[in-house]
Short mmCIF file of C-alpha atoms and ligand atoms in Angstrom, two decimals:
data_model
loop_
_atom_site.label_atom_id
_atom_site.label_comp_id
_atom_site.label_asym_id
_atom_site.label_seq_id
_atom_site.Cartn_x
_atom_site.Cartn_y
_atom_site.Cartn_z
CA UNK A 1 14.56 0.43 -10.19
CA UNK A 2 12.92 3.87 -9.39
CA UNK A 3 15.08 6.67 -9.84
CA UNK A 4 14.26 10.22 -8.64
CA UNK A 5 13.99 12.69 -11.48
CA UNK A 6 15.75 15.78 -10.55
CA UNK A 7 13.16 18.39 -10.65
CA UNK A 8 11.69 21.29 -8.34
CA UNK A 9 8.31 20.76 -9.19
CA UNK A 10 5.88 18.30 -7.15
CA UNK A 11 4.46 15.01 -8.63
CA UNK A 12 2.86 11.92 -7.57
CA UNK A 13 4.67 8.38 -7.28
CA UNK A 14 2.45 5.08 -6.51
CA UNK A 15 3.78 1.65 -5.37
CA UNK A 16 1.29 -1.12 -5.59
CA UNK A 17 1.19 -4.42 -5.36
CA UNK A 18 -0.12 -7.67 -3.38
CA UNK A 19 0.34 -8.40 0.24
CA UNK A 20 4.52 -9.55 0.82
CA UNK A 21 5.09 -7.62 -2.58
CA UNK A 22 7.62 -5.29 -0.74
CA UNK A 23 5.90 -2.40 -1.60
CA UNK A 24 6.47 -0.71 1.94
CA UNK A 25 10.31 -1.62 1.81
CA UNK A 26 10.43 0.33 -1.50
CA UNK A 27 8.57 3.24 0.11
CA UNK A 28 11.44 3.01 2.77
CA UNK A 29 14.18 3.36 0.21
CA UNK A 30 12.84 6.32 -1.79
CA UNK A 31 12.42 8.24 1.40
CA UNK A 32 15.77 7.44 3.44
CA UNK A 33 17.40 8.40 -0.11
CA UNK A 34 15.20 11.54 0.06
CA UNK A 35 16.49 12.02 3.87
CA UNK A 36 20.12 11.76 2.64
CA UNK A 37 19.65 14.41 -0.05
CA UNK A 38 18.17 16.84 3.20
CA UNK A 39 15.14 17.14 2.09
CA UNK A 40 12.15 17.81 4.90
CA UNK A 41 10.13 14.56 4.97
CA UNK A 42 7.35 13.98 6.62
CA UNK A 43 5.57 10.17 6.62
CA UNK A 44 1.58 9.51 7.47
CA UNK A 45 0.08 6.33 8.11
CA UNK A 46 -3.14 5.03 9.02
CA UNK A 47 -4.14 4.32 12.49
CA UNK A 48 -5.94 1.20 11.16
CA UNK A 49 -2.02 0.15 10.75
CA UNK A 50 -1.34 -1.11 13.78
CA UNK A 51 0.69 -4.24 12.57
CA UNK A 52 3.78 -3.79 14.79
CA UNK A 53 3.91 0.23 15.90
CA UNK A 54 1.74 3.05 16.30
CA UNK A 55 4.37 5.30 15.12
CA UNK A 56 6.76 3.94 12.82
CA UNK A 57 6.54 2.49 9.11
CA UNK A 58 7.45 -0.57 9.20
CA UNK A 59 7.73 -3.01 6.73
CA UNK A 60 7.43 -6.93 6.41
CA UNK A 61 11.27 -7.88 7.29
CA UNK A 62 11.24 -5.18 10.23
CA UNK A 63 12.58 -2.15 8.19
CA UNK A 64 11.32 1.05 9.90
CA UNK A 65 10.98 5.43 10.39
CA UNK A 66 8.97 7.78 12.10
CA UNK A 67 5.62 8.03 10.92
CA UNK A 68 2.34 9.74 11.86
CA UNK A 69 -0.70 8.09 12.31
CA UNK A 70 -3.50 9.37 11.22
CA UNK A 71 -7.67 8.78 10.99
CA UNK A 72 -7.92 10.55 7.62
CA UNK A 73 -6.64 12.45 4.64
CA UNK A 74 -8.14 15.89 5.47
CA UNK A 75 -5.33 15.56 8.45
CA UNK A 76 -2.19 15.40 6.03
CA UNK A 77 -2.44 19.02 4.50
CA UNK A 78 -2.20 21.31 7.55
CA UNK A 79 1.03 18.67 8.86
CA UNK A 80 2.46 18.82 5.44
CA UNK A 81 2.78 22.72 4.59
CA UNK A 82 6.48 22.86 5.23
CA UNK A 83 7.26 19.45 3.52
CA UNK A 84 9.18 18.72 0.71
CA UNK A 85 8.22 15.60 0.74
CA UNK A 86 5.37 13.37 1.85
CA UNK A 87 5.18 9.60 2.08
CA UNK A 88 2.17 7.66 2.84
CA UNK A 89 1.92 4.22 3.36
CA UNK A 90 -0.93 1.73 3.77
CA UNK A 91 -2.92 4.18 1.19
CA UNK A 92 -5.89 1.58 0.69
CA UNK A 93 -7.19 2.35 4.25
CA UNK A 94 -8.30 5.84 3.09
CA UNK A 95 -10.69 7.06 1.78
CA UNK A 96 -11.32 8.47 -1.63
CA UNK A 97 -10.30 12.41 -0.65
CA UNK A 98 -6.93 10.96 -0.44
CA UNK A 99 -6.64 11.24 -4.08
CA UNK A 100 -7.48 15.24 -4.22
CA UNK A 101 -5.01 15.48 -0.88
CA UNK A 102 -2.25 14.36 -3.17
CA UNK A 103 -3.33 16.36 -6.23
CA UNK A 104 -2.94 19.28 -4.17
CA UNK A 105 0.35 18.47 -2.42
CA UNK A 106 1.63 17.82 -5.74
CA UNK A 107 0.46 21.39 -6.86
CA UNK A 108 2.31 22.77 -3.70
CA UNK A 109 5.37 21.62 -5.44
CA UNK A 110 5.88 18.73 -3.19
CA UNK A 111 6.83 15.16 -3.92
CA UNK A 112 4.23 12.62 -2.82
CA UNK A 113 4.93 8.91 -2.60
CA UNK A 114 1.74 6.69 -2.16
CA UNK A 115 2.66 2.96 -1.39
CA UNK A 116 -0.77 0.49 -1.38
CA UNK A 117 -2.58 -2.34 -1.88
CA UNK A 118 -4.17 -1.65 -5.49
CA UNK A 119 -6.12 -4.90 -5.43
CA UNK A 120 -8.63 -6.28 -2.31
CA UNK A 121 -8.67 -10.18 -1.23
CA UNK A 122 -11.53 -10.17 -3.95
CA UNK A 123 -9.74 -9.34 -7.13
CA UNK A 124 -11.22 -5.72 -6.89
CA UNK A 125 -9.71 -2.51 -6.96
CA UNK A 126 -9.16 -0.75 -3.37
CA UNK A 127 -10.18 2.72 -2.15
CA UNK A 128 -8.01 5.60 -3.54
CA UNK A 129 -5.71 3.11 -5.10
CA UNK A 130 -7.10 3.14 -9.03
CA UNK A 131 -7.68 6.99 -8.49
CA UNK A 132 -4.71 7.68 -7.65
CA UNK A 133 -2.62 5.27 -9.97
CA UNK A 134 -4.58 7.30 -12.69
CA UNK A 135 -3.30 10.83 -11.66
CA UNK A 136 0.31 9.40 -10.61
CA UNK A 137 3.40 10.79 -12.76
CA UNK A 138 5.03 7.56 -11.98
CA UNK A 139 3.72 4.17 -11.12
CA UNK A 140 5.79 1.47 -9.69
CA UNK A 141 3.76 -2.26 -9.40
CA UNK A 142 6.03 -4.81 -7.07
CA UNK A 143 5.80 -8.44 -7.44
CA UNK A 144 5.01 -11.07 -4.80
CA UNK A 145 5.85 -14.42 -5.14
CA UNK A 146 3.39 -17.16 -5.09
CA UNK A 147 3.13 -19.18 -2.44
CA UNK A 148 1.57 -21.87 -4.00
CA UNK A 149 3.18 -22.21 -7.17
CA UNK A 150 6.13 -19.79 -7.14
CA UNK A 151 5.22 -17.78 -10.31
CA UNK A 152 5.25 -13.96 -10.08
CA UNK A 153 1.92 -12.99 -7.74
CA UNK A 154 -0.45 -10.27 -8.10
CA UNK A 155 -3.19 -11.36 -6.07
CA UNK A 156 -3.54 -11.21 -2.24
CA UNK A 157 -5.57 -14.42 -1.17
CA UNK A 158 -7.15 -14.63 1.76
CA UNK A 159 -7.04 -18.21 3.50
CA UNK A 160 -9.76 -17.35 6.29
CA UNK A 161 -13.23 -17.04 5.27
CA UNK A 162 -14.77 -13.99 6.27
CA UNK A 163 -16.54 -10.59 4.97
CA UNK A 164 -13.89 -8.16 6.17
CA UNK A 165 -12.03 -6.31 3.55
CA UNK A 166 -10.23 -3.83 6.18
CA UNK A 167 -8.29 -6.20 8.20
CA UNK A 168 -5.03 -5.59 9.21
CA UNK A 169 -3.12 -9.38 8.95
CA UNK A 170 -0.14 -10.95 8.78
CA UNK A 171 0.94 -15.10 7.00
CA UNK A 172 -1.73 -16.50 8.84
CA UNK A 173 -4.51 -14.53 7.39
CA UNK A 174 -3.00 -13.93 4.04
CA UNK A 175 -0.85 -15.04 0.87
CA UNK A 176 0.54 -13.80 -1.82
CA UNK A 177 -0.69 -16.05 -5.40
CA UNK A 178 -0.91 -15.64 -9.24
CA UNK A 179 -3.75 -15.53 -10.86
CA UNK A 180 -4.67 -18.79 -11.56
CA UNK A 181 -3.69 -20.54 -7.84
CA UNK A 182 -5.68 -16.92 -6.84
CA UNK A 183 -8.84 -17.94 -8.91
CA UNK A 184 -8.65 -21.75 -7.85
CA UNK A 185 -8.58 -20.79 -4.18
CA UNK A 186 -12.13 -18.29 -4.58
CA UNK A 187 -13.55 -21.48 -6.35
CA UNK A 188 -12.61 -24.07 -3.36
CA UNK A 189 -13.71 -21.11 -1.10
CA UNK A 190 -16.88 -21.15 -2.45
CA UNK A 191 -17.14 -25.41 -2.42
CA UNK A 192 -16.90 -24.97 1.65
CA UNK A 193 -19.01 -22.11 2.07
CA UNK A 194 -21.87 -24.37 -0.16
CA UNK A 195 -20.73 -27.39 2.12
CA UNK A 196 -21.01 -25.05 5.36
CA UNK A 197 -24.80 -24.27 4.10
CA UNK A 198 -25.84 -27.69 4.05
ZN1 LIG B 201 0.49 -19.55 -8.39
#
């Protein structure tokens, strides 16, 4: 388990992981122990988020704080002067200036925790995630469980056949799988969409 160094200086923390991987709840944690050590906190989200609340973080088993929507990363620097710490979650759903945002937070001696998806329902890595998991002091990767076989899981697998990569979903749209039941689901994927052609 994460424990916070005791330093003055700023850094960067990442949580990543699959869908269900409890990355958000860990988010959660860090900053309500933050909020009990007084320290001014300040949490950003993206609109896109709009699972259960505009305004609140809020994880899969209904956890939740105050957060601030917002449409980009250029908006988290002027809100975040006064902060000694800054949380984002949902960090996949911006765009790649995230990753400077936090290296300059960082420099203004604040601590920044990034929680994410680092991988897309492809297998590929998403947005500002790999970025950012390269300049991170500390890197934290949460496990899923599969849902098809129960082994540790990875992967995020998405059960409905579409295009779109930004899509904001919940058990019916998506499950957490190792890699193998993640590869063997892309391959009977791709049987139907070659049966759906003919
Ligand atoms: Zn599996």
């Amino acid at each position: 388990m994460f424990t916070e160094p005791q330093k003055e200086r700023g850094w960067i923390e990442v949580i990543c992981g699959s869908m269900f991987s409890g990355k958000t709840e860990e988010l959660i944690r860090r900053v309500r122990r933050a909020s009990i050590a007084g320290k001014r906190l300040i949490i950003f989200k993206p609109v896109i988020d709009v699972r259960y609340a505009v305004e609140e973080v809020v994880s899969h088993d209904r956890n939740s704080l105050h957060s601030t929507p917002i449409e980009s990363a250029a908006e988290i620097l002027p809100q975040a002067r006064s902060a000694e710490v800054v949380a984002i979650d949902e960090a996949q759903f911006f765009g790649e200036e995230l990753i400077e945002v936090c290296a300059k937070l960082a420099s203004m001696k604040i601590r920044v925790i990034v929680a994410g998806l680092d991988m897309d329902f492809r297998g590929n890595p998403f947005g500002p995630m790999p970025g950012l998991l390269s300049i991170a002091e500390y890197v934290t990767k949460v496990h899923a469980i599969c849902m098809q076989c129960g082994d540790i899981a990875s992967h995020t697998f998405k059960k409905v056949l579409n295009d779109q990569t930004v899509e904001v979903g919940e058990r019916d749209l998506y499950e957490a799988r190792c890699r193998n039941c993640f590869n063997l689901g892309l391959e009977e994927m791709k049987k139907q969409v070659r049966l759906d052609l003919k």
